[in-house]
Short mmCIF file of C-alpha atoms in Angstrom, two decimals:
data_model
loop_
_atom_site.label_atom_id
_atom_site.label_comp_id
_atom_site.label_asym_id
_atom_site.label_seq_id
_atom_site.Cartn_x
_atom_site.Cartn_y
_atom_site.Cartn_z
CA ASP A 7 33.54 141.54 -149.13
CA VAL A 8 35.17 143.78 -146.61
CA LYS A 9 34.56 147.36 -147.34
CA VAL A 10 36.46 150.34 -145.99
CA THR A 11 35.13 153.71 -147.05
CA GLN A 12 36.56 157.16 -146.59
CA SER A 13 34.39 160.24 -146.52
CA SER A 14 36.13 162.14 -149.31
CA ARG A 15 38.41 161.25 -152.20
CA TYR A 16 39.67 164.82 -152.60
CA LEU A 17 39.69 167.63 -150.09
CA VAL A 18 41.05 171.17 -150.27
CA LYS A 19 41.42 173.12 -147.04
CA ARG A 20 43.04 176.36 -145.96
CA THR A 21 45.92 176.70 -143.51
CA GLY A 22 44.64 176.81 -139.94
CA GLU A 23 41.34 175.05 -140.64
CA LYS A 24 40.24 172.08 -138.57
CA VAL A 25 39.93 169.03 -140.82
CA PHE A 26 38.06 165.78 -140.19
CA LEU A 27 38.75 162.66 -142.21
CA GLU A 28 36.27 159.88 -141.66
CA CYS A 29 36.74 156.15 -142.16
CA VAL A 30 34.10 153.45 -141.86
CA GLN A 31 34.51 149.66 -142.08
CA ASP A 32 31.75 147.09 -142.26
CA MET A 33 33.49 143.93 -141.01
CA ASP A 34 33.39 144.45 -137.26
CA HIS A 35 37.20 144.72 -137.12
CA GLU A 36 38.65 145.87 -133.84
CA ASN A 37 41.90 147.31 -135.21
CA MET A 38 41.94 150.35 -137.45
CA PHE A 39 44.78 152.48 -138.77
CA TRP A 40 45.49 155.87 -140.30
CA TYR A 41 48.47 156.26 -142.63
CA ARG A 42 49.83 159.05 -144.68
CA GLN A 43 51.41 158.30 -148.04
CA ASP A 44 53.96 160.57 -149.67
CA PRO A 45 56.04 159.88 -152.79
CA GLY A 46 59.23 158.03 -151.96
CA LEU A 47 58.29 157.67 -148.29
CA GLY A 48 55.89 154.74 -148.45
CA LEU A 49 53.17 154.52 -145.84
CA ARG A 50 53.77 156.05 -142.46
CA LEU A 51 51.55 155.19 -139.53
CA ILE A 52 49.91 158.17 -137.85
CA TYR A 53 47.65 156.51 -135.28
CA PHE A 54 45.97 153.21 -134.73
CA SER A 55 43.11 152.00 -132.58
CA TYR A 56 42.63 148.51 -131.18
CA ASP A 57 39.19 149.05 -129.72
CA VAL A 58 36.51 151.67 -129.18
CA LYS A 59 37.97 154.68 -127.39
CA MET A 60 41.43 153.06 -127.44
CA LYS A 61 44.20 154.59 -129.51
CA GLU A 62 47.92 154.49 -129.80
CA LYS A 63 50.38 156.83 -131.50
CA GLY A 64 52.11 155.66 -134.59
CA ASP A 65 55.33 156.94 -136.07
CA ILE A 66 54.22 160.47 -137.01
CA PRO A 67 51.38 161.57 -134.69
CA GLU A 68 52.40 165.23 -134.38
CA GLY A 69 49.71 167.58 -135.62
CA TYR A 70 47.05 164.88 -135.66
CA SER A 71 44.51 163.40 -133.29
CA VAL A 72 41.97 160.59 -133.66
CA SER A 73 38.58 159.57 -132.40
CA ARG A 74 37.00 156.13 -132.15
CA GLU A 75 33.56 156.41 -130.59
CA LYS A 76 32.06 153.47 -132.48
CA LYS A 77 33.73 150.27 -133.59
CA GLU A 78 33.09 150.84 -137.27
CA ARG A 79 34.27 154.44 -137.43
CA PHE A 80 37.75 155.90 -137.00
CA SER A 81 38.28 159.61 -137.53
CA LEU A 82 41.49 161.50 -138.14
CA ILE A 83 41.55 165.12 -137.05
CA LEU A 84 43.92 167.85 -138.11
CA GLU A 85 43.44 170.46 -135.41
CA SER A 86 45.03 173.27 -137.43
CA ALA A 87 45.92 172.22 -140.94
CA SER A 88 49.30 173.20 -142.32
CA THR A 89 50.72 173.01 -145.83
CA ASN A 90 53.09 170.19 -144.82
CA GLN A 91 50.05 168.04 -144.15
CA THR A 92 49.19 168.01 -147.83
CA SER A 93 49.25 164.30 -148.58
CA MET A 94 47.31 161.14 -149.37
CA TYR A 95 45.65 159.70 -146.27
CA LEU A 96 44.80 156.02 -146.14
CA CYS A 97 42.63 154.25 -143.62
CA ALA A 98 42.77 150.51 -142.99
CA SER A 99 41.13 147.92 -140.80
CA LEU A 100 42.67 144.63 -139.73
CA ALA A 101 41.31 141.09 -139.73
CA VAL A 102 43.03 139.64 -136.65
CA ASN A 103 42.70 136.05 -137.81
CA SER A 104 44.73 136.71 -140.97
CA TYR A 105 46.57 139.95 -140.13
CA GLU A 106 45.42 141.25 -143.50
CA GLN A 107 44.84 144.98 -143.63
CA TYR A 108 41.93 146.20 -145.73
CA PHE A 109 42.44 149.67 -147.13
CA GLY A 110 40.08 152.42 -148.11
CA PRO A 111 40.57 154.26 -151.42
CA GLY A 112 42.35 157.18 -149.76
CA THR A 113 41.72 160.89 -149.32
CA ARG A 114 43.97 163.28 -151.16
CA LEU A 115 44.17 166.36 -148.96
CA THR A 116 45.56 169.65 -150.19
CA VAL A 117 46.19 172.43 -147.69
CA THR A 118 46.68 175.85 -149.24
CA ALA B 25 62.10 147.59 -134.23
CA GLN B 26 61.48 146.06 -137.63
CA SER B 27 62.29 147.76 -140.93
CA VAL B 28 61.79 147.07 -144.62
CA THR B 29 63.88 148.04 -147.64
CA GLN B 30 62.71 147.93 -151.22
CA PRO B 31 65.90 148.68 -153.16
CA ASP B 32 64.21 149.42 -156.49
CA ILE B 33 62.18 152.62 -156.69
CA HIS B 34 61.08 152.02 -160.27
CA ILE B 35 61.17 148.97 -162.53
CA THR B 36 60.18 148.71 -166.18
CA VAL B 37 59.48 145.36 -167.84
CA SER B 38 58.00 144.34 -171.16
CA GLU B 39 54.63 142.67 -171.24
CA GLY B 40 55.10 138.91 -171.09
CA ALA B 41 58.49 139.16 -169.39
CA SER B 42 59.17 137.82 -165.93
CA LEU B 43 59.24 140.07 -162.88
CA GLU B 44 61.04 140.06 -159.56
CA LEU B 45 60.60 142.81 -156.98
CA ARG B 46 63.03 142.82 -154.12
CA CYS B 47 62.29 143.20 -150.43
CA ASN B 48 64.68 142.98 -147.51
CA TYR B 49 63.59 143.16 -143.90
CA SER B 50 65.25 143.58 -140.57
CA TYR B 51 63.89 141.76 -137.55
CA GLY B 52 65.43 139.41 -135.00
CA ALA B 53 62.86 136.63 -135.15
CA THR B 54 60.58 135.24 -137.83
CA PRO B 55 58.48 138.11 -139.09
CA TYR B 56 55.09 138.25 -140.69
CA LEU B 57 55.64 139.37 -144.29
CA PHE B 58 53.21 140.88 -146.77
CA TRP B 59 53.09 142.20 -150.31
CA TYR B 60 50.44 144.74 -151.23
CA VAL B 61 49.62 146.31 -154.59
CA GLN B 62 48.23 149.79 -155.17
CA SER B 63 46.71 150.61 -158.53
CA PRO B 64 46.53 154.29 -159.49
CA GLY B 65 43.96 156.15 -157.43
CA GLN B 66 43.19 153.13 -155.27
CA GLY B 67 43.91 151.85 -151.81
CA LEU B 68 46.23 148.92 -151.18
CA GLN B 69 45.23 145.31 -151.79
CA LEU B 70 46.93 142.28 -150.26
CA LEU B 71 48.69 140.07 -152.81
CA LEU B 72 50.09 137.46 -150.46
CA LYS B 73 51.47 136.89 -146.98
CA TYR B 74 53.92 134.65 -145.14
CA PHE B 75 53.62 133.66 -141.50
CA SER B 76 55.29 130.24 -141.28
CA GLY B 77 55.60 126.91 -143.07
CA ASP B 78 56.32 126.62 -146.76
CA THR B 79 58.68 129.41 -147.72
CA LEU B 80 57.19 129.75 -151.21
CA VAL B 81 53.78 131.36 -151.01
CA GLN B 82 51.25 131.82 -153.74
CA GLY B 83 49.07 134.87 -154.01
CA ILE B 84 46.42 136.42 -156.15
CA LYS B 85 46.85 137.53 -159.77
CA GLY B 86 49.54 134.90 -160.42
CA PHE B 87 52.11 136.33 -157.99
CA GLU B 88 54.34 134.33 -155.68
CA ALA B 89 56.99 135.21 -153.14
CA GLU B 90 59.80 133.31 -151.46
CA PHE B 91 60.92 133.83 -147.88
CA LYS B 92 64.66 133.39 -147.47
CA ARG B 93 65.68 133.65 -143.85
CA SER B 94 69.42 133.55 -144.60
CA GLN B 95 69.09 136.59 -146.84
CA SER B 96 66.36 138.36 -144.85
CA SER B 97 64.45 138.64 -148.09
CA PHE B 98 60.92 138.20 -149.34
CA ASN B 99 61.04 138.82 -153.09
CA LEU B 100 57.90 138.96 -155.19
CA ARG B 101 57.83 137.19 -158.56
CA LYS B 102 55.57 136.72 -161.54
CA PRO B 103 56.52 134.59 -164.55
CA SER B 104 54.71 136.67 -167.17
CA VAL B 105 53.68 140.26 -166.58
CA HIS B 106 50.44 141.71 -167.96
CA TRP B 107 49.84 145.38 -168.73
CA SER B 108 47.31 145.48 -165.90
CA ASP B 109 50.10 144.71 -163.40
CA ALA B 110 51.40 148.26 -163.72
CA ALA B 111 51.05 149.62 -160.20
CA GLU B 112 52.97 150.38 -157.04
CA TYR B 113 54.01 147.45 -154.89
CA PHE B 114 54.66 147.58 -151.17
CA CYS B 115 56.40 145.05 -148.99
CA ALA B 116 55.47 145.12 -145.31
CA VAL B 117 56.68 143.40 -142.15
CA GLY B 118 54.85 142.81 -138.91
CA ALA B 119 56.44 141.26 -135.89
CA GLY B 120 55.64 139.44 -132.69
CA THR B 121 52.40 140.15 -130.93
CA ASN B 122 51.96 143.39 -132.76
CA ALA B 123 51.73 141.78 -136.17
CA GLY B 124 48.76 143.89 -137.08
CA LYS B 125 50.90 146.98 -136.90
CA SER B 126 53.04 146.60 -139.99
CA THR B 127 55.99 148.60 -141.23
CA PHE B 128 55.87 149.33 -144.95
CA GLY B 129 58.66 149.76 -147.45
CA ASP B 130 58.85 152.84 -149.63
CA GLY B 131 57.32 151.01 -152.57
CA THR B 132 58.38 149.98 -156.07
CA THR B 133 56.59 151.41 -159.08
CA LEU B 134 56.19 148.94 -161.93
CA THR B 135 55.82 150.15 -165.51
CA VAL B 136 54.86 147.62 -168.18
CA LYS B 137 55.96 148.27 -171.75
CA PRO B 138 53.77 146.97 -174.58
#
């Protein structure tokens, strides 16, 4: 079974803090994604990566950056957290032969 | 660019009743279409997908969906709903060579009445 894990299920941070969200997949997938999920807005793509050290902006990259140093790990970074970044963050990896995305359980981030 | 509309924000059905969740997409060519389900506190899980061929696709948990090109729709159906089907359902569309990068609808929350 494909497994996508995220470092924390719940996280509380203060405004201005630097926040790291980690995602690890165990299926050797090349493509990985970070989404944010807000009520009524569905999933919005923040960044995705199609290979180690390769990244591309999604629909809402402002205030975020990413790092992909190893194939299995894709990190989302909030350089200076703000209250409007309080949200559920979902990581996914993609099986290119089926285009199925495998999702992690999500990290619910609260910025106070 | 592709887009997805799920017209129903919230649907309530009785256990044992049939279910249809609507999804409309916008894309010039044949898209890749997906339905995902998200149970409370969980990530998303793929229910089914359509790439080409037979327009009626079968998925997991007894779900099926029908691609209708003329209506730009990909509605999800289940003949008899179980209480465990209560969840949020997302339709997604991928297109062309960038099929891995999908656009998601806003989701439909399903409540199942006993």
